[in-house]
mmCIF file of C-alpha atoms in Angstrom:
data_model
loop_
_atom_site.group_PDB
_atom_site.id
_atom_site.type_symbol
_atom_site.label_atom_id
_atom_site.label_comp_id
_atom_site.label_asym_id
_atom_site.label_seq_id
_atom_site.Cartn_x
_atom_site.Cartn_y
_atom_site.Cartn_z
ATOM 1 C CA MET A 3 -19.116 -63.761 -26.956
ATOM 2 C CA HIS A 4 -22.375 -62.168 -28.032
ATOM 3 C CA THR A 5 -23.151 -58.867 -26.339
ATOM 4 C CA THR A 6 -26.717 -57.821 -25.689
ATOM 5 C CA ARG A 7 -27.570 -54.137 -25.729
ATOM 6 C CA VAL A 8 -30.767 -52.493 -24.560
ATOM 7 C CA THR A 9 -31.524 -48.853 -23.889
ATOM 8 C CA VAL A 10 -32.088 -47.509 -20.403
ATOM 9 C CA ALA A 11 -35.785 -46.973 -21.244
ATOM 10 C CA ALA A 12 -36.162 -50.641 -22.075
ATOM 11 C CA LEU A 13 -34.420 -51.618 -18.864
ATOM 12 C CA VAL A 14 -36.928 -49.652 -16.846
ATOM 13 C CA ALA A 15 -39.829 -51.227 -18.712
ATOM 14 C CA ALA A 16 -38.386 -54.731 -18.559
ATOM 15 C CA ALA A 17 -36.542 -54.959 -15.260
ATOM 16 C CA ALA A 18 -36.984 -58.703 -14.953
ATOM 17 C CA LEU A 19 -35.118 -59.333 -18.194
ATOM 18 C CA THR A 20 -32.351 -56.958 -17.177
ATOM 19 C CA LEU A 21 -31.694 -58.695 -13.902
ATOM 20 C CA THR A 22 -31.612 -62.066 -15.612
ATOM 21 C CA ALA A 23 -29.309 -60.900 -18.385
ATOM 22 C CA CYS A 24 -26.919 -59.162 -15.991
ATOM 23 C CA GLY A 25 -25.988 -62.420 -14.304
ATOM 24 C CA GLY A 26 -23.511 -61.715 -11.559
ATOM 25 C CA GLY A 27 -21.988 -58.565 -12.978
ATOM 26 C CA ALA A 28 -23.085 -54.952 -12.946
ATOM 27 C CA PRO A 29 -24.081 -53.355 -16.271
ATOM 28 C CA ALA A 30 -21.763 -50.813 -17.790
ATOM 29 C CA LYS A 31 -23.129 -47.704 -19.518
ATOM 30 C CA THR A 32 -21.842 -46.380 -22.799
ATOM 31 C CA ASP A 33 -23.336 -43.409 -24.677
ATOM 32 C CA GLY A 34 -26.703 -43.758 -22.994
ATOM 33 C CA VAL A 35 -26.972 -47.463 -23.773
ATOM 34 C CA THR A 36 -26.629 -50.081 -21.081
ATOM 35 C CA GLN A 37 -24.395 -52.948 -22.152
ATOM 36 C CA ILE A 38 -25.188 -56.286 -20.574
ATOM 37 C CA THR A 39 -22.804 -59.181 -20.730
ATOM 38 C CA GLY A 40 -23.052 -62.743 -19.522
ATOM 39 C CA GLN A 41 -25.594 -65.471 -19.945
ATOM 40 C CA SER A 42 -29.281 -64.991 -19.286
ATOM 41 C CA LYS A 43 -31.676 -67.741 -18.326
ATOM 42 C CA ALA A 44 -34.464 -68.851 -20.609
ATOM 43 C CA GLY A 45 -37.790 -67.726 -19.226
ATOM 44 C CA ALA A 46 -41.146 -66.197 -19.852
ATOM 45 C CA ALA A 47 -41.751 -63.093 -21.892
ATOM 46 C CA THR A 48 -41.595 -59.711 -20.234
ATOM 47 C CA VAL A 49 -44.907 -57.919 -20.502
ATOM 48 C CA LEU A 50 -44.052 -54.254 -20.999
ATOM 49 C CA ASP A 51 -45.769 -51.730 -18.792
ATOM 50 C CA ARG A 52 -45.440 -49.186 -21.577
ATOM 51 C CA PRO A 53 -45.817 -50.916 -24.950
ATOM 52 C CA PHE A 54 -43.746 -49.655 -27.870
ATOM 53 C CA ASP A 55 -45.408 -47.863 -30.760
ATOM 54 C CA LYS A 56 -44.734 -49.599 -34.048
ATOM 55 C CA PRO A 57 -42.128 -47.413 -35.774
ATOM 56 C CA GLU A 58 -42.624 -45.704 -39.102
ATOM 57 C CA LEU A 59 -40.177 -47.774 -41.097
ATOM 58 C CA VAL A 60 -39.881 -48.261 -44.841
ATOM 59 C CA LEU A 61 -37.001 -50.472 -45.964
ATOM 60 C CA THR A 62 -36.195 -52.812 -48.847
ATOM 61 C CA ASP A 63 -37.439 -56.392 -48.770
ATOM 62 C CA THR A 64 -35.670 -59.447 -50.165
ATOM 63 C CA GLY A 65 -37.355 -58.897 -53.525
ATOM 64 C CA GLY A 66 -35.820 -55.440 -53.786
ATOM 65 C CA LYS A 67 -39.124 -53.625 -53.220
ATOM 66 C CA PRO A 68 -40.082 -51.000 -50.604
ATOM 67 C CA TRP A 69 -41.717 -52.553 -47.551
ATOM 68 C CA ASN A 70 -43.693 -50.432 -45.096
ATOM 69 C CA LEU A 71 -43.658 -51.997 -41.633
ATOM 70 C CA ARG A 72 -46.829 -50.343 -40.378
ATOM 71 C CA GLU A 73 -48.846 -50.984 -43.522
ATOM 72 C CA GLN A 74 -47.710 -54.561 -44.061
ATOM 73 C CA THR A 75 -48.266 -55.643 -40.445
ATOM 74 C CA GLN A 76 -51.432 -53.672 -39.682
ATOM 75 C CA GLY A 77 -53.733 -55.830 -37.542
ATOM 76 C CA LYS A 78 -51.342 -58.793 -37.722
ATOM 77 C CA PRO A 79 -49.533 -60.538 -34.854
ATOM 78 C CA THR A 80 -45.925 -59.617 -35.530
ATOM 79 C CA LEU A 81 -42.483 -60.556 -34.212
ATOM 80 C CA ILE A 82 -39.592 -58.196 -34.959
ATOM 81 C CA TYR A 83 -35.913 -59.007 -34.562
ATOM 82 C CA PHE A 84 -32.791 -57.002 -35.434
ATOM 83 C CA GLY A 85 -29.762 -59.085 -36.394
ATOM 84 C CA TYR A 86 -27.440 -60.026 -39.236
ATOM 85 C CA THR A 87 -26.867 -63.090 -41.404
ATOM 86 C CA ASN A 88 -23.154 -63.432 -40.590
ATOM 87 C CA CYS A 89 -23.914 -63.730 -36.884
ATOM 88 C CA PRO A 90 -22.316 -66.996 -35.713
ATOM 89 C CA ASP A 91 -24.766 -67.966 -33.001
ATOM 90 C CA VAL A 92 -27.654 -65.977 -31.526
ATOM 91 C CA CYS A 93 -29.310 -64.701 -34.726
ATOM 92 C CA PRO A 94 -29.655 -68.046 -36.526
ATOM 93 C CA LEU A 95 -30.685 -69.796 -33.312
ATOM 94 C CA THR A 96 -33.354 -67.195 -32.554
ATOM 95 C CA MET A 97 -34.850 -67.380 -36.027
ATOM 96 C CA SER A 98 -34.677 -71.178 -36.019
ATOM 97 C CA ASN A 99 -36.515 -71.347 -32.699
ATOM 98 C CA ILE A 100 -39.262 -69.089 -34.012
ATOM 99 C CA ALA A 101 -39.488 -71.097 -37.237
ATOM 100 C CA VAL A 102 -39.959 -74.367 -35.347
ATOM 101 C CA ALA A 103 -42.583 -72.810 -33.081
ATOM 102 C CA ARG A 104 -44.438 -71.299 -36.031
ATOM 103 C CA LYS A 105 -44.778 -74.702 -37.686
ATOM 104 C CA ALA A 106 -46.617 -75.961 -34.590
ATOM 105 C CA LEU A 107 -49.414 -73.431 -35.179
ATOM 106 C CA PRO A 108 -52.588 -74.234 -37.128
ATOM 107 C CA LYS A 109 -52.230 -73.373 -40.829
ATOM 108 C CA ALA A 110 -54.408 -70.262 -40.620
ATOM 109 C CA ASP A 111 -52.399 -68.902 -37.700
ATOM 110 C CA GLN A 112 -49.130 -69.606 -39.514
ATOM 111 C CA GLU A 113 -50.326 -67.513 -42.440
ATOM 112 C CA ASN A 114 -51.499 -64.705 -40.172
ATOM 113 C CA LEU A 115 -48.243 -64.366 -38.216
ATOM 114 C CA ARG A 116 -45.636 -61.908 -39.483
ATOM 115 C CA VAL A 117 -41.998 -62.500 -38.562
ATOM 116 C CA VAL A 118 -39.768 -59.590 -39.572
ATOM 117 C CA PHE A 119 -35.957 -59.759 -39.549
ATOM 118 C CA VAL A 120 -34.271 -56.356 -39.916
ATOM 119 C CA THR A 121 -30.573 -56.500 -40.692
ATOM 120 C CA THR A 122 -28.115 -54.565 -38.554
ATOM 121 C CA ASP A 123 -25.430 -55.071 -41.224
ATOM 122 C CA PRO A 124 -27.013 -53.674 -44.405
ATOM 123 C CA GLU A 125 -23.691 -53.236 -46.201
ATOM 124 C CA ARG A 126 -23.250 -57.007 -46.416
ATOM 125 C CA ASP A 127 -26.869 -58.131 -46.101
ATOM 126 C CA THR A 128 -28.167 -57.363 -49.570
ATOM 127 C CA PRO A 129 -31.745 -58.286 -50.497
ATOM 128 C CA GLU A 130 -30.418 -61.356 -52.293
ATOM 129 C CA SER A 131 -28.171 -62.663 -49.526
ATOM 130 C CA LEU A 132 -30.745 -61.870 -46.847
ATOM 131 C CA GLY A 133 -33.434 -63.667 -48.847
ATOM 132 C CA ALA A 134 -31.316 -66.784 -49.263
ATOM 133 C CA TRP A 135 -30.470 -66.878 -45.551
ATOM 134 C CA LEU A 136 -34.075 -66.477 -44.419
ATOM 135 C CA LYS A 137 -35.370 -69.000 -46.929
ATOM 136 C CA ALA A 138 -33.286 -71.615 -45.151
ATOM 137 C CA GLN A 139 -34.936 -70.606 -41.878
ATOM 138 C CA ASP A 140 -38.543 -70.161 -43.019
ATOM 139 C CA PRO A 141 -39.633 -68.865 -46.457
ATOM 140 C CA SER A 142 -42.464 -66.894 -44.836
ATOM 141 C CA PHE A 143 -40.082 -64.680 -42.854
ATOM 142 C CA VAL A 144 -39.735 -61.092 -44.066
ATOM 143 C CA GLY A 145 -36.206 -59.742 -44.441
ATOM 144 C CA LEU A 146 -35.514 -56.010 -44.560
ATOM 145 C CA THR A 147 -32.387 -54.057 -45.388
ATOM 146 C CA GLY A 148 -31.592 -50.446 -46.203
ATOM 147 C CA ASP A 149 -29.928 -47.353 -44.768
ATOM 148 C CA PHE A 150 -28.168 -48.111 -41.476
ATOM 149 C CA ALA A 151 -29.116 -44.796 -39.843
ATOM 150 C CA THR A 152 -32.786 -45.487 -40.565
ATOM 151 C CA ILE A 153 -32.512 -48.993 -39.127
ATOM 152 C CA GLN A 154 -30.655 -47.786 -36.046
ATOM 153 C CA ALA A 155 -33.245 -45.074 -35.348
ATOM 154 C CA ALA A 156 -36.106 -47.570 -35.611
ATOM 155 C CA ALA A 157 -34.328 -50.010 -33.304
ATOM 156 C CA ARG A 158 -33.741 -47.317 -30.699
ATOM 157 C CA ARG A 159 -37.450 -46.477 -30.702
ATOM 158 C CA LEU A 160 -38.020 -50.089 -29.701
ATOM 159 C CA GLY A 161 -35.452 -49.973 -26.907
ATOM 160 C CA ILE A 162 -32.795 -51.848 -28.884
ATOM 161 C CA GLY A 163 -29.290 -50.504 -29.354
ATOM 162 C CA ILE A 164 -27.247 -51.374 -32.430
ATOM 163 C CA ASP A 165 -23.819 -50.214 -33.576
ATOM 164 C CA PRO A 166 -22.403 -49.981 -37.105
ATOM 165 C CA ALA A 167 -20.590 -53.134 -38.188
ATOM 166 C CA LYS A 168 -16.844 -52.910 -37.635
ATOM 167 C CA LYS A 169 -13.802 -54.932 -38.630
ATOM 168 C CA GLU A 170 -11.884 -56.629 -35.844
ATOM 169 C CA ALA A 171 -8.108 -57.070 -35.701
ATOM 170 C CA ASP A 172 -8.414 -60.607 -37.048
ATOM 171 C CA GLY A 173 -10.292 -59.353 -40.120
ATOM 172 C CA SER A 174 -13.734 -60.513 -39.018
ATOM 173 C CA VAL A 175 -16.662 -58.095 -39.182
ATOM 174 C CA VAL A 176 -18.879 -57.813 -36.099
ATOM 175 C CA SER A 177 -22.276 -56.162 -35.774
ATOM 176 C CA MET A 178 -23.157 -55.339 -32.170
ATOM 177 C CA HIS A 179 -26.898 -55.387 -31.591
ATOM 178 C CA GLY A 180 -29.597 -56.028 -29.048
ATOM 179 C CA ALA A 181 -30.870 -59.588 -29.249
ATOM 180 C CA GLN A 182 -34.462 -59.096 -28.112
ATOM 181 C CA VAL A 183 -37.536 -60.205 -30.009
ATOM 182 C CA ILE A 184 -40.505 -57.859 -29.691
ATOM 183 C CA ALA A 185 -44.048 -59.144 -30.196
ATOM 184 C CA PHE A 186 -46.713 -56.766 -31.493
ATOM 185 C CA SER A 187 -50.380 -57.317 -30.740
ATOM 186 C CA PRO A 188 -52.868 -57.559 -33.639
ATOM 187 C CA LYS A 189 -55.370 -55.696 -31.455
ATOM 188 C CA SER A 190 -53.378 -52.557 -30.713
ATOM 189 C CA ASN A 191 -50.404 -52.809 -33.109
ATOM 190 C CA GLU A 192 -48.189 -52.109 -30.088
ATOM 191 C CA GLY A 193 -45.083 -54.013 -29.034
ATOM 192 C CA TYR A 194 -46.171 -55.433 -25.709
ATOM 193 C CA LEU A 195 -43.952 -58.488 -25.155
ATOM 194 C CA LEU A 196 -40.172 -58.754 -25.065
ATOM 195 C CA TYR A 197 -38.175 -61.987 -25.334
ATOM 196 C CA GLY A 198 -34.511 -62.353 -24.415
ATOM 197 C CA GLU A 199 -31.837 -64.022 -26.502
ATOM 198 C CA ASN A 200 -32.041 -67.337 -24.635
ATOM 199 C CA THR A 201 -35.760 -67.877 -25.164
ATOM 200 C CA THR A 202 -36.361 -71.510 -26.073
ATOM 201 C CA VAL A 203 -38.441 -73.210 -28.746
ATOM 202 C CA ASP A 204 -40.787 -74.450 -26.027
ATOM 203 C CA THR A 205 -41.455 -70.907 -24.827
ATOM 204 C CA TYR A 206 -42.222 -69.619 -28.312
ATOM 205 C CA THR A 207 -44.372 -72.673 -29.021
ATOM 206 C CA LYS A 208 -46.349 -72.074 -25.838
ATOM 207 C CA ASP A 209 -46.698 -68.314 -26.339
ATOM 208 C CA LEU A 210 -47.404 -67.926 -30.052
ATOM 209 C CA PRO A 211 -51.076 -69.016 -29.846
ATOM 210 C CA LYS A 212 -51.600 -66.261 -27.272
ATOM 211 C CA ILE A 213 -49.709 -63.689 -29.366
ATOM 212 C CA ILE A 214 -51.878 -64.564 -32.359
ATOM 213 C CA LYS A 215 -54.872 -63.445 -30.291
ATOM 214 C CA GLY A 216 -53.127 -60.417 -28.791
ATOM 215 C CA GLU A 217 -53.197 -61.918 -25.314
ATOM 216 C CA ASN A 218 -50.582 -62.097 -22.576
ATOM 217 C CA PRO A 219 -48.853 -65.496 -22.350
#
């Protein structure tokens, strides 16, 4: 089972998503982070009442070079997702859905869009392995890795909770992380839209042309 985590601040800003993700059960709180389990329905993006500031974040890209999030995405429509390459389900599906939707855009819009994947499992997701994984999804996607504490702090500023990867009793390694995609407007450089883990290809395909322009879907 994949567990979605969002901070209490994000729940307040995106109540519609919370109610959908909660399903029939009540959320449990752990260390200031609300843990939501169960299936959520695919639906429209949540327009945040209080957009997120783009975090100051410098990590290492798949070429082994420093990559400054603010500088590299300044004035660009940007999607940011925190996940890991060994994820068995949600992470590859999310990136695949975005990749398919991106290919439906006009060429100029494809080149303008930035899709940034930040690993939540930097110990295993090296620049090389992350680059190979993303290349299979879409070669244009940016992959970032680095210090876990830095990644975790940036995620929290975007209302996304992540935990250090841990080994389970069966020997598998699991990285618990929020599964939301945040869209940043090219007009304000603020994260103003939030997509849940069950967002479909059709939704991304419909919404991306609006995101390119910094508009609400």
